[in-house]
Short mmCIF file of C-alpha atoms and ligand atoms in Angstrom, two decimals:
data_model
loop_
_atom_site.label_atom_id
_atom_site.label_comp_id
_atom_site.label_asym_id
_atom_site.label_seq_id
_atom_site.Cartn_x
_atom_site.Cartn_y
_atom_site.Cartn_z
CA MET A 149 -46.61 -96.69 -34.14
CA SER A 150 -48.83 -99.62 -34.79
CA ALA A 151 -51.31 -98.54 -32.20
CA ASN A 152 -54.98 -98.45 -33.24
CA VAL A 153 -56.23 -95.07 -32.37
CA ALA A 154 -59.81 -93.78 -32.29
CA PHE A 155 -60.43 -90.09 -32.68
CA ILE A 156 -63.89 -88.75 -31.91
CA GLY A 157 -64.82 -85.15 -32.66
CA LEU A 158 -63.18 -83.77 -35.81
CA GLY A 159 -64.05 -80.13 -35.56
CA ASN A 160 -61.73 -77.06 -35.82
CA MET A 161 -59.22 -78.68 -33.44
CA GLY A 162 -59.80 -82.39 -33.74
CA ALA A 163 -59.37 -82.50 -37.50
CA PRO A 164 -55.88 -81.09 -37.67
CA MET A 165 -54.85 -83.13 -34.54
CA ALA A 166 -56.05 -86.38 -36.15
CA ALA A 167 -54.29 -85.38 -39.40
CA ASN A 168 -50.97 -85.06 -37.63
CA LEU A 169 -51.41 -88.51 -36.03
CA ILE A 170 -52.20 -90.02 -39.46
CA ALA A 171 -49.17 -88.31 -40.96
CA ALA A 172 -46.99 -89.74 -38.23
CA GLY A 173 -48.13 -93.23 -39.16
CA TYR A 174 -50.79 -94.07 -36.67
CA SER A 175 -53.75 -96.09 -37.79
CA LEU A 176 -56.80 -94.04 -37.10
CA THR A 177 -60.54 -94.70 -36.88
CA VAL A 178 -62.55 -91.50 -36.77
CA PHE A 179 -66.09 -90.55 -35.77
CA ASP A 180 -67.98 -87.29 -35.72
CA ARG A 181 -71.69 -86.64 -35.57
CA VAL A 182 -71.25 -84.43 -38.57
CA GLU A 183 -70.41 -86.60 -41.62
CA SER A 184 -68.46 -83.89 -43.51
CA ALA A 185 -66.14 -83.28 -40.51
CA MET A 186 -64.49 -86.71 -41.16
CA GLY A 187 -63.74 -85.99 -44.85
CA GLU A 188 -60.14 -84.80 -44.50
CA ALA A 189 -59.10 -87.69 -42.22
CA VAL A 190 -60.76 -90.24 -44.46
CA ASP A 191 -59.02 -88.79 -47.52
CA GLN A 192 -55.78 -89.28 -45.58
CA GLY A 193 -56.59 -92.96 -45.06
CA ALA A 194 -58.51 -93.09 -41.71
CA ARG A 195 -61.29 -95.56 -41.24
CA ARG A 196 -64.74 -93.89 -40.94
CA ALA A 197 -66.67 -95.52 -38.09
CA ASP A 198 -70.44 -95.79 -38.13
CA SER A 199 -70.88 -94.78 -34.57
CA ALA A 200 -68.68 -93.81 -31.52
CA VAL A 201 -69.07 -97.27 -30.18
CA ASP A 202 -67.95 -98.74 -33.50
CA ALA A 203 -64.94 -96.37 -33.41
CA VAL A 204 -63.63 -97.60 -30.01
CA ALA A 205 -64.23 -101.30 -30.62
CA ASP A 206 -60.60 -102.15 -31.53
CA ALA A 207 -58.85 -99.06 -30.19
CA GLU A 208 -55.96 -99.04 -27.79
CA ILE A 209 -56.08 -95.28 -27.36
CA VAL A 210 -59.24 -93.17 -27.72
CA PHE A 211 -59.05 -89.36 -28.15
CA SER A 212 -62.16 -87.18 -27.87
CA MET A 213 -62.28 -83.47 -28.86
CA LEU A 214 -65.76 -82.26 -28.25
CA PRO A 215 -67.32 -78.82 -27.46
CA ALA A 216 -68.46 -79.00 -23.87
CA GLY A 217 -69.07 -81.19 -20.77
CA LYS A 218 -72.52 -82.36 -21.84
CA HIS A 219 -71.04 -83.78 -25.07
CA VAL A 220 -68.33 -85.57 -23.13
CA ARG A 221 -70.89 -87.08 -20.65
CA GLU A 222 -73.03 -88.23 -23.58
CA LEU A 223 -70.19 -89.75 -25.38
CA TYR A 224 -68.70 -91.65 -22.52
CA LEU A 225 -71.66 -92.39 -20.29
CA ASP A 226 -74.99 -92.08 -22.11
CA ALA A 227 -76.68 -94.04 -24.73
CA ASP A 228 -75.88 -93.26 -28.34
CA ASP A 229 -77.55 -94.56 -31.51
CA ALA A 230 -75.91 -97.95 -30.90
CA GLY A 231 -77.37 -98.10 -27.33
CA GLN A 232 -74.35 -97.37 -25.06
CA GLY A 233 -71.77 -94.89 -24.09
CA ILE A 234 -68.21 -95.66 -25.11
CA LEU A 235 -67.07 -96.61 -21.55
CA ALA A 236 -69.20 -99.74 -21.82
CA ALA A 237 -67.85 -100.58 -25.25
CA ALA A 238 -64.07 -100.03 -24.76
CA GLY A 239 -61.76 -102.92 -24.45
CA ALA A 240 -60.06 -103.71 -21.16
CA ASP A 241 -56.69 -102.00 -21.85
CA THR A 242 -58.10 -99.01 -23.78
CA LEU A 243 -56.64 -95.70 -22.64
CA LEU A 244 -59.15 -92.82 -22.82
CA VAL A 245 -57.91 -89.23 -23.39
CA ASP A 246 -60.37 -86.45 -23.50
CA CYS A 247 -58.84 -83.25 -25.00
CA SER A 248 -62.05 -81.11 -24.83
CA THR A 249 -62.16 -78.06 -22.59
CA ILE A 250 -64.85 -78.93 -19.95
CA ASP A 251 -65.58 -78.41 -16.27
CA ALA A 252 -63.27 -80.28 -13.91
CA GLU A 253 -66.27 -81.97 -12.15
CA THR A 254 -67.39 -83.69 -15.30
CA ALA A 255 -63.79 -84.70 -16.12
CA ARG A 256 -63.51 -86.27 -12.53
CA LEU A 257 -66.89 -87.94 -12.85
CA VAL A 258 -66.14 -89.65 -16.19
CA ALA A 259 -62.69 -90.62 -15.11
CA ALA A 260 -64.17 -92.19 -11.92
CA ARG A 261 -66.70 -94.12 -14.01
CA ALA A 262 -63.86 -95.31 -16.30
CA GLY A 263 -61.88 -96.35 -13.20
CA GLU A 264 -64.90 -98.46 -12.00
CA ARG A 265 -64.52 -100.41 -15.32
CA GLY A 266 -60.77 -100.74 -14.79
CA LEU A 267 -59.99 -98.17 -17.47
CA THR A 268 -57.58 -95.26 -17.33
CA MET A 269 -58.88 -91.86 -18.37
CA LEU A 270 -56.94 -88.70 -18.72
CA ASP A 271 -58.20 -85.16 -19.10
CA ALA A 272 -55.79 -83.52 -21.56
CA PRO A 273 -57.13 -80.10 -22.74
CA VAL A 274 -55.02 -78.09 -25.06
CA SER A 275 -53.89 -74.58 -25.66
CA GLY A 276 -52.46 -73.17 -28.93
CA GLY A 277 -55.47 -72.72 -31.21
CA VAL A 278 -56.17 -74.10 -34.61
CA ASN A 279 -52.78 -72.93 -35.99
CA GLY A 280 -51.09 -74.72 -33.07
CA ALA A 281 -53.14 -77.84 -33.81
CA LYS A 282 -52.18 -77.71 -37.54
CA ALA A 283 -48.55 -77.21 -36.73
CA GLY A 284 -48.34 -79.90 -34.09
CA GLY A 285 -47.54 -77.13 -31.58
CA LEU A 286 -50.19 -77.59 -28.92
CA THR A 287 -49.61 -77.44 -25.16
CA PHE A 288 -51.33 -80.35 -23.29
CA MET A 289 -52.40 -79.96 -19.64
CA VAL A 290 -52.98 -83.44 -18.36
CA GLY A 291 -54.85 -84.63 -15.32
CA GLY A 292 -54.89 -88.26 -14.20
CA ASP A 293 -52.65 -91.29 -13.89
CA ALA A 294 -48.95 -90.68 -14.53
CA ALA A 295 -48.40 -94.14 -16.12
CA GLY A 296 -51.28 -93.50 -18.48
CA LEU A 297 -49.69 -90.19 -19.53
CA GLU A 298 -46.43 -91.99 -20.27
CA ARG A 299 -48.29 -94.47 -22.46
CA VAL A 300 -49.89 -91.70 -24.57
CA ARG A 301 -46.93 -89.25 -24.45
CA PRO A 302 -45.53 -90.28 -27.85
CA LEU A 303 -48.87 -89.37 -29.50
CA LEU A 304 -49.14 -86.07 -27.52
CA ASP A 305 -45.63 -85.24 -28.74
CA VAL A 306 -46.80 -85.66 -32.30
CA MET A 307 -49.70 -83.20 -31.77
CA GLY A 308 -47.99 -80.80 -29.40
CA LYS A 309 -44.69 -79.39 -28.21
CA ASN A 310 -45.41 -79.06 -24.45
CA VAL A 311 -46.94 -81.68 -22.19
CA PHE A 312 -47.56 -80.85 -18.51
CA HIS A 313 -48.75 -83.21 -15.87
CA ALA A 314 -51.03 -80.96 -13.74
CA GLY A 315 -51.99 -83.61 -11.17
CA GLU A 316 -54.98 -85.97 -10.52
CA ALA A 317 -58.07 -86.31 -12.65
CA GLY A 318 -59.58 -82.92 -13.46
CA ALA A 319 -56.31 -81.09 -12.85
CA GLY A 320 -55.62 -80.51 -16.46
CA GLN A 321 -59.09 -78.86 -16.83
CA VAL A 322 -58.31 -76.61 -13.89
CA GLY A 323 -55.07 -75.51 -15.62
CA LYS A 324 -56.88 -74.88 -18.87
CA MET A 325 -59.74 -72.96 -17.22
CA CYS A 326 -57.26 -70.51 -15.52
CA ASN A 327 -55.32 -70.13 -18.73
CA ASN A 328 -58.34 -69.27 -20.78
CA MET A 329 -59.72 -66.83 -18.23
CA LEU A 330 -56.41 -64.96 -18.59
CA LEU A 331 -56.60 -65.33 -22.41
CA GLY A 332 -60.11 -63.70 -22.50
CA ILE A 333 -58.91 -60.88 -20.31
CA LEU A 334 -55.69 -60.39 -22.46
CA MET A 335 -57.67 -60.48 -25.80
CA THR A 336 -60.11 -57.82 -24.48
CA GLY A 337 -57.31 -55.71 -23.13
CA THR A 338 -55.27 -56.00 -26.28
CA SER A 339 -58.28 -54.96 -28.33
CA GLU A 340 -58.97 -51.96 -26.09
CA ALA A 341 -55.39 -50.70 -26.41
CA ILE A 342 -55.25 -50.99 -30.21
CA ASN A 343 -58.69 -49.39 -30.63
CA LEU A 344 -57.55 -46.46 -28.43
CA ALA A 345 -54.28 -46.06 -30.49
CA VAL A 346 -56.20 -46.20 -33.75
CA ALA A 347 -58.70 -43.60 -32.48
CA ASN A 348 -55.65 -41.42 -31.86
CA GLY A 349 -54.44 -41.76 -35.37
CA LEU A 350 -51.87 -44.54 -35.03
CA ASP A 351 -51.45 -47.32 -37.59
CA PRO A 352 -52.70 -50.62 -35.92
CA SER A 353 -49.51 -52.39 -37.16
CA VAL A 354 -47.26 -49.74 -35.67
CA ILE A 355 -48.93 -49.77 -32.23
CA SER A 356 -48.91 -53.54 -32.30
CA GLU A 357 -45.15 -53.63 -33.08
CA ILE A 358 -44.46 -51.09 -30.36
CA MET A 359 -46.43 -53.00 -27.64
CA LYS A 360 -45.03 -56.39 -28.72
CA ASN A 361 -41.52 -55.00 -27.97
CA ALA A 362 -42.61 -53.09 -24.90
CA SER A 363 -44.12 -54.39 -21.67
CA GLY A 364 -47.64 -54.92 -23.14
CA GLY A 365 -46.47 -57.94 -25.17
CA ASN A 366 -48.65 -60.99 -24.70
CA TRP A 367 -49.97 -64.02 -26.69
CA ALA A 368 -53.06 -62.29 -28.06
CA LEU A 369 -50.92 -59.42 -29.35
CA ASN A 370 -47.85 -61.41 -30.40
CA VAL A 371 -49.49 -64.28 -32.39
CA TYR A 372 -53.22 -63.61 -32.66
CA ASN A 373 -53.59 -59.94 -33.34
CA PRO A 374 -57.30 -58.88 -33.17
CA TYR A 375 -57.05 -55.96 -35.66
CA PRO A 376 -57.81 -56.89 -39.30
CA GLY A 377 -54.84 -56.71 -41.63
CA VAL A 378 -52.11 -56.65 -38.99
CA MET A 379 -51.27 -60.33 -39.10
CA ASP A 380 -52.00 -62.29 -42.35
CA ASN A 381 -52.69 -65.63 -40.74
CA ALA A 382 -54.83 -64.37 -37.75
CA PRO A 383 -58.56 -64.85 -37.86
CA ALA A 384 -58.99 -61.02 -37.81
CA SER A 385 -57.56 -60.88 -41.31
CA ASN A 386 -60.03 -63.53 -42.48
CA ASP A 387 -63.30 -61.83 -41.47
CA TYR A 388 -62.85 -63.41 -37.92
CA LYS A 389 -63.58 -66.88 -39.15
CA PRO A 390 -62.65 -69.15 -36.22
CA GLY A 391 -60.18 -70.15 -34.99
CA PHE A 392 -61.64 -70.21 -31.52
CA GLY A 393 -65.27 -69.12 -31.40
CA VAL A 394 -66.81 -66.46 -29.22
CA ASP A 395 -69.19 -68.99 -27.76
CA LEU A 396 -66.32 -71.33 -26.77
CA MET A 397 -64.55 -68.49 -25.00
CA LEU A 398 -67.83 -67.60 -23.29
CA LYS A 399 -68.13 -71.19 -22.15
CA ASP A 400 -64.58 -71.13 -20.75
CA LEU A 401 -65.14 -67.89 -18.86
CA GLY A 402 -68.31 -69.31 -17.52
CA LEU A 403 -66.39 -72.30 -16.15
CA ALA A 404 -63.95 -69.92 -14.49
CA MET A 405 -66.84 -67.89 -12.92
CA ASP A 406 -68.51 -71.11 -11.62
CA SER A 407 -65.30 -72.04 -10.03
CA SER A 408 -64.62 -68.61 -8.53
CA LEU A 409 -68.07 -68.66 -6.90
CA LYS A 410 -67.59 -72.22 -5.60
CA ASN A 411 -64.19 -71.41 -4.21
CA GLY A 412 -64.88 -67.82 -3.05
CA VAL A 413 -62.01 -66.46 -5.15
CA ALA A 414 -62.14 -62.91 -6.48
CA THR A 415 -61.90 -62.71 -10.30
CA PRO A 416 -63.27 -59.25 -11.18
CA LEU A 417 -61.45 -58.99 -14.53
CA GLY A 418 -62.59 -62.51 -15.55
CA SER A 419 -66.12 -61.46 -14.60
CA MET A 420 -65.92 -58.31 -16.80
CA ALA A 421 -64.51 -60.32 -19.72
CA ARG A 422 -67.35 -62.83 -19.40
CA SER A 423 -69.98 -60.02 -19.47
CA LEU A 424 -68.37 -58.53 -22.65
CA TYR A 425 -68.20 -61.88 -24.43
CA SER A 426 -71.85 -62.55 -23.37
CA ILE A 427 -72.99 -59.20 -24.90
CA HIS A 428 -70.99 -59.94 -27.97
CA SER A 429 -72.41 -63.41 -28.39
CA ARG A 430 -75.97 -62.21 -27.94
CA SER A 431 -75.36 -59.53 -30.63
CA GLY A 432 -75.00 -62.38 -33.05
CA ALA A 433 -71.24 -62.94 -32.98
CA GLY A 434 -71.25 -66.34 -31.28
CA ALA A 435 -69.74 -68.23 -34.21
CA ARG A 436 -67.10 -65.55 -35.02
CA ASP A 437 -63.57 -65.82 -33.74
CA PHE A 438 -63.09 -64.65 -30.15
CA SER A 439 -60.67 -61.95 -31.28
CA SER A 440 -63.70 -60.13 -32.80
CA ILE A 441 -64.30 -58.73 -29.27
CA LEU A 442 -62.47 -55.86 -30.86
CA GLU A 443 -65.54 -55.16 -33.00
CA LEU A 444 -67.75 -55.05 -29.87
CA LEU A 445 -65.46 -52.46 -28.29
CA HIS A 446 -65.27 -50.53 -31.54
CA GLY A 447 -69.04 -50.46 -31.69
CA MET A 448 -69.06 -48.96 -28.12
CA GLN A 449 -67.03 -45.98 -29.30
CA GLU A 450 -68.93 -42.66 -28.84
CA HIS A 451 -67.88 -41.15 -32.12
P1 LIG B 579 -65.85 -77.69 -32.89
O1 LIG B 579 -67.25 -77.32 -32.49
O2 LIG B 579 -65.23 -77.13 -34.12
O3 LIG B 579 -65.75 -79.31 -32.96
C1 LIG B 579 -66.40 -80.17 -32.16
C2 LIG B 579 -66.72 -81.42 -32.93
O4 LIG B 579 -67.29 -82.39 -32.05
C3 LIG B 579 -67.81 -81.07 -34.01
O5 LIG B 579 -67.35 -81.53 -35.32
C4 LIG B 579 -69.03 -81.92 -33.53
O6 LIG B 579 -69.84 -82.45 -34.63
C5 LIG B 579 -68.33 -83.00 -32.79
N1 LIG B 579 -69.24 -83.66 -31.82
C6 LIG B 579 -70.01 -83.19 -30.80
N2 LIG B 579 -70.52 -84.10 -30.04
C7 LIG B 579 -70.18 -85.29 -30.59
C8 LIG B 579 -70.38 -86.61 -30.19
N3 LIG B 579 -71.18 -87.00 -29.16
N4 LIG B 579 -69.85 -87.62 -30.99
C9 LIG B 579 -69.06 -87.28 -32.03
N5 LIG B 579 -68.82 -86.02 -32.41
C10 LIG B 579 -69.30 -85.02 -31.63
O7 LIG B 579 -64.99 -77.28 -31.62
P2 LIG B 579 -63.33 -77.06 -31.57
O8 LIG B 579 -63.02 -75.65 -31.88
O9 LIG B 579 -62.67 -78.13 -32.32
O10 LIG B 579 -63.10 -77.19 -30.00
C11 LIG B 579 -63.18 -78.53 -29.41
C12 LIG B 579 -62.82 -78.33 -27.90
O11 LIG B 579 -61.41 -77.85 -27.88
C13 LIG B 579 -63.67 -77.34 -27.15
O12 LIG B 579 -63.85 -77.79 -25.83
C14 LIG B 579 -62.83 -76.11 -27.12
O13 LIG B 579 -63.18 -75.32 -25.99
C15 LIG B 579 -61.43 -76.62 -27.09
N6 LIG B 579 -60.37 -75.72 -27.70
C16 LIG B 579 -60.63 -75.10 -28.89
C17 LIG B 579 -59.56 -74.30 -29.35
C18 LIG B 579 -59.79 -73.54 -30.64
O14 LIG B 579 -58.95 -72.68 -30.94
N7 LIG B 579 -60.88 -73.84 -31.41
C19 LIG B 579 -58.38 -74.15 -28.64
C20 LIG B 579 -58.19 -74.87 -27.52
C21 LIG B 579 -59.20 -75.65 -27.04
#
């Protein structure tokens, strides 16, 4: 537990993940472009780094939790304020673990560049949302070297309850992409079903309870109900404050659509979900929680 750990990107997900590592006794150095994002971790005793390069200087393990592929490329490969990406600054035995949800190509590219420097890099995107991150209940989908995974597994066990080795570099991202395409479809379908029931006079809590215990049960319905007031701790009951933002879901559905085109695989429902999230985002809902797709569907009602 003495490992020096750097954590870069302390947003909705990164902050609670870092908090769990600190609570478990790991010595953390944190960095985020947004100063205020580091506040909670620093209050818990983490060291605030001046730059990403500064953060990784003494780190044995580096975690990153950033929005999208371009941020990961910038962080690992491109120049930052200190003049280099962190691959060039990391020590010889540093293990790099990117938990962001990004395209598999970028994950493979950055892992290959790390390999050229003799460094091991894993892609380890997560599922479970902000509540899962807070509770240490995430699911990690890991791509890359099996020995590297064993080295970081004790830390992943602190932040999550399931760890899957999906395969080679990029495989974790493929697993995550498929999962989130399904999630976007399920959240949209769940919202449709509840809206239809409510339009027919049913109480949203009653229809939700019925479907949870019937064959319509699914994660969106069971733990992340999109209808306000049904589930106290769901973003829907907190004015759709994320949580997991509409624009992040739109990004993930875009990754799936890119992949379906590249591989010639039919994904008609994924394509429909992407279109709906795109319309929703363009209507100004990009920063709201992704379960607010229910509001878009509600707005499409004819009376
Ligand atoms: P977020 O936007 O809340 O946090 C991202 C953080 O990264 C921000 O604080 C930002 O300032 C920081 N950042 C960006 N570029 C940086 C850089 N170069 N150096 C340092 N800091 C930088 O996003 P989030 O909700 O925490 O999601 C992070 C990733 O996790 C995304 O890829 C998302 O798709 C994925 N994810 C999110 C959820 C969720 O429920 N929010 C669930 C599973 C996976």
